[in-house]
Amino acid sequence: MIGVNVAVIGMGLIGGSLLRALASAGHWVIGYDLDPATRAMARTGAAQAPRESRWQVAPSIGDAVASVDLVVLAVPLTAVAPVLDEVAGAGYTGLVTDVVSVKQPVRDLVRRLRAGGLRLAGYVGGHPMAGRETAGFAAGDPGLFHGCAWVLCLDDETNLDDWLALARLFTGIGARVVPTTAEDHDRVVAAVSHVPHLLAAALATAVSDPLAATLAAGSFRDGTRVAASAPDLVAAMTGGNAGPVLDALDAVMDRLDEVRDALESDEPIPQIKVWAAPANAARTTWPKGWGAPRQIPARAQDLLALGDAGGWVTAVSADGRTVTCATPV
Amino acid sequence: MIGVNVAVIGMGLIGGSLLRALASAGHWVIGYDLDPATRAMARTGAAQAPRESRWQVAPSIGDAVASVDLVVLAVPLTAVAPVLDEVAGAGYTGLVTDVVSVKQPVRDLVRRLRAGGLRLAGYVGGHPMAGRETAGFAAGDPGLFHGCAWVLCLDDETNLDDWLALARLFTGIGARVVPTTAEDHDRVVAAVSHVPHLLAAALATAVSDPLAATLAAGSFRDGTRVAASAPDLVAAMTGGNAGPVLDALDAVMDRLDEVRDALESDEPIPQIKVWAAPANAARTTWPKGWGAPRQIPARAQDLLALGDAGGWVTAVSADGRTVTCATPV
């Protein structure tokens, strides 16, 4: 694999971890963050890193993108448009990816900007499903993406070679790259990530009662853990994916209406048992293991079928014609 | 502290752990379980225990209660009435407590049975808030109750001396004994334990989609953990506390309706941020620490005020006039 020159814009938990991971994997990496204190911390961190895995820190977006093959936007959704403006304004016209936790809004934004004259050789939406309970450059970890599911969107307008270049890069730092569309991504993360954050928040205020705070134990602790996430992050992820989150929330509320009816009936216990059984079956068989690695053609239709089946890419062949993948069993 | 002779009826996780804990604390303890295999396992366990902390295993409820000062019902709600019948039929007329996870139904049942002629010197409802992910005698642990909140109900009909005797016994095995009423217990556990189980179950079926199962990570894992509990346990605890669970579920669904409205609005992000803020404040300040131990009079009104403030008893004085307690700070 040939080293890639990468600029990472935004050095929070994800950007800071990616900077370290790519540098450790032998790529030339340069980071930028709007916050001068974060830049200073990143410079100190680089100076303390082993010589072969050091990164650079740029004083501006223009300096960051001046001599790279790839720009990674590791900024919040609201910052994507102004940052892309600056990136383009500095004359960068290469490949761009992002790590924003919703994908249709970024794809639509890039479409609009391109229609308005933005020149970009390629854009591939990405989303590493990595933990977010801690934040900031200091919390970064070069191993954060090891074994992590990293969605790379394969939409109608996505160039397959761009997609494969990124899949090669991110599998190289240990990620399981999941091919899917922006639409499927947003629908699925609404159900398995965004709605869980809303349920946790809806539940957490129960401990305003001191007796309740004392009696609350494991089911409350786990059911509310992500309510400790910063409210602006929760608002950005759920509000930025409002349509799919509404659908997923309605599905959960329909299930709650069912159990509400059961609770109001004359014989709640047998009814609730029937209601709870499929959930128990789903949860006790999750997460699944996976089968032996196999090769499939590196074609969009095969990759999307792999993603639909819950599978992921673990390597891209040198000639870019096949990928190594795994599927749950 | 004088050793108490105790019969534990039901030797599942809670009963089996209590048998071990009381035996280790120097009490004479005898256990019974309807299941012959559980009785055999308990006999083998006793033979393997150190001589000074062995328990007895009875072949029948009558044998179990023949020479004890206290009967602990460690059986499901549905078994309480028939077991109490057998206990009374064997001529036992002493003190009874239970560990059922709802308290008003047991209190009301005991009231009805007493009105129908059941002779019992005293009944105190109890509920140790100890983990329940594993089940059965084999999963028992004499340390299960160390630091665990153990609710003992102090209702209008509860005899204070009975309450204090049980508080002394259970604080002696490390429990934090929480004084409250059956009504407040049921209201609070509905909110902090029963509804979390329903939310987890409502969420868990989301991973029927293979792509969702692959992208599900920490927030899904924690938000659904208790959906792995046996459906009949979930049904028994929630359906057995249907009224308070309905109220607590409605409170959560009202909060979800609010965020649903925010998601449908033109500016969801700022609205969701405001909505999520109190939940974040509640969760990031829970669990609280507690203040230095202090003495309070062992009177019902003082004990109930302690429970309302989220406090608990850690010891009962030798003369039974004061208790040592702690309160969250």
XYZ file of C-alpha atoms in Angstrom:
658
model
C 0.000 0.000 0.000
C 1.291 3.442 -0.966
C 1.276 6.152 1.701
C -1.430 8.750 1.273
C -1.068 12.423 2.180
C -4.092 13.296 4.277
C -5.417 16.484 5.859
C -7.734 16.027 8.837
C -9.821 19.133 9.497
C -11.094 19.118 13.073
C -9.072 17.424 15.805
C -11.698 16.363 18.338
C -12.009 12.768 19.491
C -12.552 11.351 15.999
C -10.245 13.694 14.057
C -7.521 13.482 16.709
C -7.734 9.700 16.801
C -7.675 9.467 13.003
C -4.621 11.724 12.825
C -2.766 9.418 15.205
C -4.018 6.210 13.549
C -3.083 7.292 10.005
C 0.320 8.573 11.149
C 0.975 5.263 12.931
C 0.021 3.409 9.729
C 2.756 5.286 7.835
C 0.795 8.004 6.055
C 1.836 11.642 5.944
C -0.859 13.437 7.918
C -1.540 17.043 8.723
C -4.254 18.295 11.072
C -6.046 21.559 11.637
C -8.528 22.717 14.249
C -10.275 26.059 14.618
C -9.335 26.092 18.302
C -5.732 27.354 18.885
C -5.491 25.398 22.178
C -6.321 22.160 20.337
C -3.657 22.969 17.698
C -1.108 23.584 20.457
C -2.046 20.299 22.146
C -1.753 18.464 18.816
C 1.706 20.005 18.184
C 2.907 18.926 21.623
C 1.463 15.459 21.043
C 3.246 15.168 17.688
C 6.577 16.192 19.222
C 6.182 13.474 21.852
C 5.175 10.756 19.352
C 7.754 8.308 17.933
C 9.487 9.903 14.932
C 7.967 7.430 12.420
C 4.392 8.172 13.498
C 4.437 11.963 13.834
C 1.804 14.199 12.339
C 1.936 17.833 11.249
C -0.283 20.623 12.524
C -1.274 23.406 10.139
C -1.960 27.024 11.160
C -4.825 27.308 8.650
C -7.078 25.209 6.436
C -5.202 26.555 3.410
C -1.888 25.293 4.782
C -3.478 21.967 5.725
C -4.810 21.170 2.250
C -1.901 22.588 0.224
C -0.221 19.263 -0.588
C -2.558 16.394 0.220
C -4.455 13.735 -1.768
C -7.366 13.509 0.643
C -9.219 15.837 2.993
C -11.146 14.337 5.913
C -13.770 16.635 7.411
C -13.937 15.711 11.105
C -16.179 18.633 12.018
C -19.843 18.885 13.077
C -22.534 18.975 10.398
C -23.021 22.734 10.839
C -19.338 23.364 10.040
C -19.195 21.277 6.850
C -20.349 24.043 4.466
C -18.001 26.814 5.700
C -15.057 24.400 5.944
C -15.674 23.087 2.397
C -15.773 26.734 1.228
C -12.368 27.343 2.793
C -10.969 24.091 1.429
C -12.111 24.995 -2.070
C -11.041 28.611 -1.623
C -7.507 27.361 -0.921
C -7.524 25.695 -4.339
C -8.032 22.073 -3.218
C -9.987 20.058 -5.791
C -9.202 16.478 -4.746
C -11.036 13.769 -2.814
C -13.036 14.618 0.316
C -14.639 12.417 2.959
C -16.285 13.226 6.269
C -17.126 11.541 9.578
C -20.446 13.253 10.306
C -22.979 10.954 11.990
C -25.728 11.679 9.391
C -25.094 11.122 5.723
C -27.996 12.381 3.570
C -27.648 16.006 4.746
C -23.918 16.030 3.934
C -24.495 14.353 0.556
C -27.237 16.871 -0.272
C -25.059 19.767 0.850
C -22.165 18.606 -1.351
C -24.601 18.226 -4.285
C -25.827 21.792 -3.779
C -22.321 23.214 -3.429
C -21.174 21.370 -6.560
C -24.227 22.616 -8.450
C -23.203 26.093 -7.269
C -19.711 25.716 -8.736
C -17.659 23.906 -6.056
C -14.947 21.874 -7.769
C -14.245 18.564 -6.052
C -12.763 15.512 -7.764
C -14.736 13.254 -5.475
C -16.762 13.010 -2.309
C -17.498 9.860 -0.287
C -19.589 10.128 2.869
C -18.233 8.264 5.873
C -19.183 7.514 9.456
C -16.975 5.612 11.885
C -19.258 4.103 14.547
C -16.752 4.797 17.325
C -17.519 5.685 20.930
C -18.198 9.279 21.838
C -18.558 9.433 25.606
C -15.351 11.385 25.973
C -14.477 14.253 23.707
C -11.579 16.338 22.534
C -8.079 15.783 21.165
C -6.745 14.662 24.540
C -9.200 11.719 24.559
C -7.941 10.556 21.150
C -6.614 7.052 20.695
C -4.833 5.649 17.617
C -6.594 2.303 18.286
C -10.094 3.816 18.362
C -11.011 2.439 14.931
C -9.692 -1.061 15.419
C -12.680 -3.380 14.857
C -14.996 -0.385 14.506
C -17.700 -0.379 11.818
C -16.877 2.479 9.413
C -19.702 3.244 7.019
C -18.608 4.433 3.572
C -21.523 5.524 1.418
C -21.873 4.072 -2.037
C -24.491 6.324 -3.608
C -25.391 6.793 -7.271
C -22.871 9.596 -7.655
C -20.049 7.903 -5.724
C -16.984 7.043 -7.796
C -16.088 3.420 -7.074
C -12.320 4.065 -7.246
C -12.666 6.822 -4.654
C -14.702 4.464 -2.482
C -12.080 1.720 -2.782
C -9.219 4.131 -2.017
C -10.923 5.128 1.227
C -11.859 1.530 2.059
C -8.184 0.614 1.635
C -7.114 3.486 3.883
C -9.580 2.788 6.702
C -9.285 -1.014 6.650
C -5.551 -0.275 6.976
C -6.188 1.206 10.431
C -8.327 -1.770 11.483
C -11.835 -0.576 10.601
C -14.541 -2.894 9.250
C -15.739 -0.850 6.270
C -19.489 -1.170 5.703
C -20.796 -0.306 2.207
C -24.290 1.161 2.189
C -26.230 4.135 0.883
C -26.623 7.445 2.716
C -30.333 6.727 2.966
C -29.934 3.260 4.501
C -27.255 4.569 6.844
C -29.508 7.331 8.170
C -32.482 4.994 8.567
C -30.453 2.405 10.452
C -28.486 4.706 12.763
C -31.755 6.456 13.634
C -32.988 3.120 14.998
C -29.826 1.796 16.667
C -28.139 4.999 17.833
C -30.237 8.148 17.674
C -33.467 6.817 19.182
C -31.523 5.092 22.014
C -30.172 8.544 22.927
C -33.729 9.948 23.039
C -35.024 7.046 25.157
C -32.123 7.475 27.579
C -32.869 11.188 27.907
C -36.609 10.573 28.361
C -35.809 8.177 31.193
C -33.027 10.042 32.977
C -35.104 12.702 34.724
C -36.772 9.944 36.798
C -33.977 10.317 39.379
C -34.991 13.876 40.250
C -36.850 12.084 43.099
C -34.229 11.310 45.826
C -35.821 7.961 46.738
C -35.756 7.008 43.059
C -32.097 8.020 42.804
C -31.312 5.646 45.682
C -33.330 2.715 44.317
C -32.140 3.114 40.722
C -29.758 0.301 39.845
C -28.480 -1.595 36.816
C -31.423 -1.254 34.436
C -31.565 2.501 35.023
C -27.782 2.931 34.860
C -27.481 1.182 31.503
C -30.739 2.513 30.073
C -29.661 6.104 30.699
C -25.898 5.942 30.173
C -25.896 7.931 26.933
C -28.062 10.646 28.525
C -24.700 11.814 29.881
C -23.738 12.818 26.316
C -23.606 16.580 25.774
C -27.117 17.882 24.907
C -25.801 19.736 21.872
C -24.307 16.514 20.457
C -27.582 14.643 21.066
C -29.523 17.502 19.473
C -27.182 17.691 16.471
C -27.289 13.960 15.749
C -31.025 13.471 16.221
C -32.201 16.849 14.883
C -29.811 16.527 11.934
C -31.492 13.222 11.025
C -35.015 14.275 11.932
C -36.986 12.346 9.289
C -35.475 8.890 9.881
C -35.430 9.504 13.657
C -39.156 10.304 13.589
C -39.829 7.033 11.761
C -37.701 4.989 14.167
C -39.158 6.770 17.205
C -42.689 6.099 15.961
C -41.856 2.409 15.595
C -40.658 2.308 19.222
C -43.675 4.306 20.413
C -45.983 1.893 18.589
C -44.339 -0.932 20.525
C -44.805 1.040 23.754
C -48.473 1.632 22.884
C -48.876 -2.132 22.516
C -47.423 -2.817 25.954
C -49.477 0.063 27.345
C -52.620 -1.701 26.106
C -51.399 -4.941 27.679
C -50.803 -3.148 31.009
C -54.353 -1.789 30.921
C -55.886 -5.194 30.190
C -57.302 -7.613 32.741
C -54.491 -10.132 32.208
C -51.343 -8.088 31.590
C -48.746 -10.711 32.516
C -49.364 -13.291 29.730
C -49.760 -10.495 27.164
C -46.520 -8.757 28.176
C -44.695 -12.077 28.046
C -45.758 -12.535 24.407
C -44.857 -8.907 23.681
C -41.372 -9.192 25.225
C -40.417 -12.516 23.606
C -39.243 -11.254 20.158
C -37.143 -8.542 21.839
C -35.543 -11.139 24.058
C -34.806 -13.358 21.046
C -33.301 -10.432 19.109
C -31.129 -9.216 21.995
C -29.883 -12.606 23.165
C -28.678 -13.443 19.631
C -26.951 -10.061 19.196
C -24.127 -9.438 18.480
C -23.574 -12.336 16.102
C -20.250 -13.860 15.167
C -19.005 -13.852 11.578
C -17.895 -16.311 8.966
C -14.508 -16.938 7.385
C -13.105 -14.108 5.225
C -13.904 -14.428 1.534
C -13.278 -12.502 -1.688
C -15.988 -10.752 -3.671
C -15.778 -8.568 -6.788
C -15.212 -4.874 -6.033
C -18.402 -3.832 -7.829
C -21.036 -1.469 -6.446
C -23.860 -4.011 -6.616
C -21.835 -6.686 -4.796
C -20.634 -4.241 -2.174
C -24.165 -2.959 -1.477
C -25.478 -6.519 -1.224
C -22.699 -7.202 1.287
C -23.777 -4.191 3.381
C -27.458 -5.196 3.223
C -26.476 -8.599 4.602
C -24.727 -6.901 7.522
C -21.261 -7.624 6.102
C -18.131 -5.512 5.824
C -14.873 -5.139 3.931
C -11.604 -5.931 5.695
C -9.178 -5.365 2.803
C -9.020 -4.163 -0.798
C -6.844 -6.137 -3.210
C -3.776 -4.427 -4.721
C -5.392 -4.263 -8.180
C -8.684 -2.931 -6.754
C -10.696 -5.704 -8.431
C -11.727 -7.639 -5.344
C -12.254 -7.027 -1.659
C -11.907 -9.339 1.320
C -15.093 -9.357 3.353
C -16.896 -11.016 6.235
C -20.593 -11.586 6.911
C -22.415 -12.305 10.190
C -23.425 -15.928 10.784
C -26.476 -9.285 67.818
C -28.308 -12.496 68.638
C -28.484 -15.171 65.961
C -31.882 -15.523 64.303
C -33.346 -18.804 63.067
C -34.529 -18.159 59.532
C -36.371 -20.202 56.902
C -35.849 -19.104 53.303
C -38.598 -20.438 51.016
C -37.410 -20.411 47.415
C -33.712 -20.867 46.629
C -33.279 -19.020 43.334
C -30.678 -16.284 42.926
C -32.056 -14.104 45.737
C -33.140 -16.883 48.121
C -29.955 -18.879 47.513
C -27.781 -15.825 48.053
C -29.675 -14.883 51.211
C -29.293 -18.410 52.581
C -25.528 -18.179 52.108
C -25.254 -14.599 53.405
C -27.263 -15.252 56.585
C -25.379 -18.488 57.268
C -22.058 -16.663 56.821
C -23.263 -13.984 59.274
C -23.762 -16.661 61.948
C -27.512 -17.262 61.785
C -29.121 -20.695 61.741
C -30.722 -20.924 58.320
C -32.841 -23.522 56.590
C -33.908 -23.386 52.960
C -36.618 -24.997 50.871
C -37.359 -24.994 47.157
C -40.189 -26.663 45.255
C -37.637 -28.013 42.775
C -35.927 -31.222 44.016
C -32.837 -30.537 41.870
C -32.409 -27.132 43.525
C -32.736 -28.746 46.964
C -30.092 -31.323 46.014
C -27.775 -28.573 44.766
C -28.314 -26.618 47.977
C -27.537 -29.696 50.094
C -24.307 -30.298 48.181
C -23.425 -26.604 48.528
C -24.009 -26.737 52.277
C -21.809 -29.812 52.664
C -19.009 -27.992 50.827
C -19.341 -24.763 52.840
C -17.122 -24.092 55.884
C -18.668 -25.713 58.966
C -19.470 -22.377 60.674
C -21.446 -21.065 57.688
C -23.496 -24.117 56.688
C -27.186 -24.026 56.043
C -29.873 -26.696 56.292
C -32.141 -27.840 53.497
C -35.685 -28.931 54.357
C -37.679 -31.583 52.440
C -40.916 -29.585 52.853
C -42.208 -26.154 53.832
C -43.533 -27.654 57.064
C -40.071 -28.907 58.007
C -38.520 -25.586 57.010
C -40.726 -23.450 59.255
C -40.929 -25.851 62.229
C -38.398 -24.086 64.435
C -37.642 -20.622 63.069
C -38.277 -17.020 64.172
C -38.562 -15.633 60.655
C -39.784 -16.862 57.272
C -38.464 -15.173 54.132
C -40.580 -15.744 51.015
C -38.130 -15.690 48.114
C -40.709 -16.839 45.563
C -42.440 -15.113 42.643
C -45.555 -13.034 43.331
C -47.826 -15.759 41.982
C -46.450 -18.258 44.529
C -46.871 -16.050 47.609
C -50.489 -17.033 48.388
C -50.063 -20.825 48.120
C -46.752 -20.731 50.013
C -48.265 -18.602 52.817
C -51.110 -21.137 53.006
C -48.608 -23.954 53.480
C -46.569 -21.949 55.992
C -49.702 -21.238 58.051
C -50.955 -24.789 57.578
C -47.710 -26.021 59.175
C -48.603 -24.015 62.274
C -46.151 -21.135 61.783
C -47.518 -17.865 63.214
C -44.347 -15.746 63.466
C -42.786 -12.957 61.417
C -42.789 -13.101 57.599
C -41.009 -10.999 55.013
C -40.670 -11.352 51.248
C -38.379 -10.239 48.422
C -40.976 -9.784 45.667
C -40.216 -6.843 43.368
C -43.675 -5.267 43.819
C -44.961 -4.411 47.271
C -48.602 -3.267 47.184
C -49.908 -6.554 45.699
C -48.148 -8.588 48.425
C -49.331 -6.228 51.176
C -52.907 -6.400 49.862
C -52.731 -10.179 49.582
C -51.499 -10.510 53.189
C -54.314 -8.168 54.294
C -56.893 -10.337 52.524
C -55.453 -13.588 53.892
C -55.397 -12.157 57.429
C -58.977 -10.947 57.051
C -59.772 -14.506 55.977
C -58.259 -15.962 59.153
C -54.510 -16.299 58.453
C -52.609 -15.954 61.745
C -49.288 -14.144 61.350
C -47.525 -12.264 64.175
C -46.126 -9.814 61.666
C -45.466 -9.105 58.007
C -42.945 -6.639 56.586
C -42.647 -6.269 52.822
C -39.101 -6.249 51.470
C -37.281 -5.865 48.177
C -33.518 -6.180 47.775
C -32.532 -4.209 44.652
C -29.949 -6.804 43.630
C -28.973 -7.820 40.102
C -31.021 -10.400 38.287
C -29.296 -11.094 35.000
C -28.359 -14.591 36.075
C -30.758 -16.858 37.857
C -30.920 -19.964 40.012
C -29.243 -21.299 43.133
C -25.945 -21.894 41.323
C -25.663 -18.163 40.537
C -26.063 -17.262 44.220
C -23.429 -15.218 46.015
C -23.204 -14.528 49.764
C -21.897 -11.025 48.911
C -24.845 -10.153 46.630
C -26.429 -7.833 49.191
C -23.296 -5.971 50.195
C -24.016 -2.294 49.469
C -27.356 -3.200 47.894
C -30.430 -1.057 48.596
C -32.945 -3.273 50.442
C -36.373 -1.708 50.704
C -38.301 -2.562 53.879
C -41.845 -1.245 53.825
C -43.063 0.820 56.724
C -46.807 0.943 56.121
C -49.605 1.875 58.532
C -49.983 -1.720 59.680
C -46.239 -2.477 59.966
C -45.034 -3.178 63.512
C -41.951 -1.013 64.121
C -40.199 -3.692 66.194
C -40.626 -6.197 63.361
C -39.248 -3.609 60.928
C -36.230 -2.931 63.158
C -35.537 -6.656 63.627
C -35.387 -7.116 59.847
C -33.360 -3.933 59.367
C -30.847 -5.279 61.903
C -30.710 -8.632 60.098
C -30.243 -7.231 56.600
C -27.831 -4.426 57.536
C -25.868 -7.264 59.188
C -25.270 -8.772 55.721
C -24.208 -5.404 54.289
C -27.476 -4.087 52.837
C -28.452 -0.407 52.898
C -31.987 -0.685 54.276
C -34.337 1.891 52.742
C -37.527 2.708 54.701
C -40.495 3.615 52.524
C -44.129 2.705 51.951
C -45.334 -0.033 49.606
C -46.981 2.662 47.502
C -43.859 4.812 47.153
C -41.763 1.714 46.439
C -44.027 0.608 43.615
C -44.207 4.094 42.111
C -40.433 4.530 42.187
C -39.374 1.092 40.932
C -41.888 1.458 38.098
C -39.917 4.516 36.969
C -36.345 3.354 37.589
C -36.597 -0.386 36.930
C -39.803 -1.585 35.289
C -40.129 1.058 32.568
C -36.413 0.693 31.639
C -37.148 -2.987 30.944
C -40.049 -2.028 28.647
C -37.966 0.591 26.799
C -35.165 -1.941 26.299
C -37.621 -4.471 24.886
C -39.253 -1.868 22.620
C -35.828 -1.030 21.213
C -34.291 -4.482 20.883
C -36.159 -5.687 17.797
C -34.411 -2.947 15.761
C -31.557 -5.396 15.072
C -33.771 -7.749 13.072
C -32.274 -5.799 10.121
C -28.759 -7.269 9.448
C -27.235 -3.884 8.545
C -28.658 -2.461 11.784
C -27.209 -5.359 13.762
C -23.776 -4.542 12.320
C -23.998 -0.792 12.952
C -25.472 -1.107 16.450
C -22.870 -0.143 19.020
C -22.633 1.171 22.566
C -25.881 3.116 22.844
C -27.869 0.143 21.529
C -25.942 -2.384 23.608
C -26.555 -0.536 26.866
C -30.064 0.639 26.002
C -31.187 -2.939 25.361
C -29.115 -4.926 27.863
C -32.060 -5.827 30.103
C -34.089 -6.996 27.098
C -32.033 -10.169 27.579
C -33.962 -10.811 30.818
C -36.407 -13.718 30.592
C -39.745 -12.502 29.134
C -41.701 -14.104 31.977
C -39.671 -12.181 34.578
C -40.200 -8.909 32.677
C -43.913 -9.690 32.359
C -44.248 -10.598 36.041
C -42.503 -7.476 37.318
C -44.200 -4.997 34.999
C -47.606 -6.674 34.793
C -47.598 -7.207 38.562
C -47.138 -3.454 39.039
C -49.372 -2.395 36.165
C -50.847 0.801 37.636
C -47.584 2.498 38.654
C -45.878 1.221 35.472
C -48.617 2.796 33.342
C -48.087 6.130 35.122
C -44.301 5.994 34.723
C -44.584 4.842 31.105
C -46.972 7.689 30.338
C -44.483 10.155 31.822
C -41.750 8.804 29.533
C -44.095 8.765 26.515
C -45.044 12.392 27.245
C -41.346 13.256 27.120
C -41.040 11.339 23.841
C -44.061 13.206 22.450
C -42.274 16.465 23.286
C -39.149 15.466 21.392
C -41.330 14.151 18.580
C -42.832 17.629 18.244
C -39.342 19.119 18.268
C -38.244 16.715 15.519
C -41.218 17.773 13.395
C -40.523 21.477 13.859
C -38.569 23.721 11.497
C -35.695 24.115 13.972
C -35.327 20.768 15.740
C -31.732 21.127 16.931
C -32.093 24.062 19.377
C -35.367 22.605 20.713
C -33.903 19.141 21.289
C -30.919 20.689 23.043
C -33.255 22.400 25.535
C -35.248 19.168 25.883
C -32.159 17.032 26.559
C -30.503 19.403 29.058
C -32.408 18.394 32.259
C -31.842 14.704 31.469
C -28.143 15.356 31.038
C -28.026 17.254 34.351
C -29.884 14.460 36.158
C -27.731 11.672 34.716
C -24.350 13.347 35.121
C -25.046 13.995 38.828
C -26.250 10.424 39.452
C -25.303 8.415 41.437
C -24.529 10.854 44.237
C -22.138 10.289 47.109
C -23.340 10.268 50.708
C -22.638 12.117 53.926
C -21.101 10.943 57.182
C -23.126 8.354 59.135
C -25.409 9.846 61.773
C -27.918 8.642 64.360
C -31.647 9.299 64.158
C -34.505 8.118 66.387
C -35.943 4.739 65.356
C -39.433 6.168 64.855
C -41.655 5.588 61.841
C -41.924 9.272 60.929
C -38.149 9.794 61.078
C -37.462 6.619 59.113
C -39.952 7.552 56.379
C -38.478 11.053 56.144
C -35.058 9.420 55.764
C -36.361 7.273 52.893
C -38.038 10.238 51.193
C -34.688 12.035 51.263
C -33.064 9.064 49.516
C -31.353 7.894 52.713
C -30.885 4.446 54.231
C -30.186 2.653 57.486
C -26.827 0.975 57.990
C -27.277 -0.283 61.578
C -29.858 -0.551 64.355
C -28.698 0.209 67.906
C -28.703 -2.604 70.473
C -31.633 -1.066 72.361
C -33.585 -0.458 69.137
C -34.082 3.244 69.949
C -31.870 4.717 67.249
C -30.556 3.767 63.842
C -27.352 4.750 62.066
C -28.125 6.196 58.672
C -26.656 7.960 55.637
C -28.166 10.422 53.178
C -27.045 11.372 49.650
C -25.155 14.649 49.344
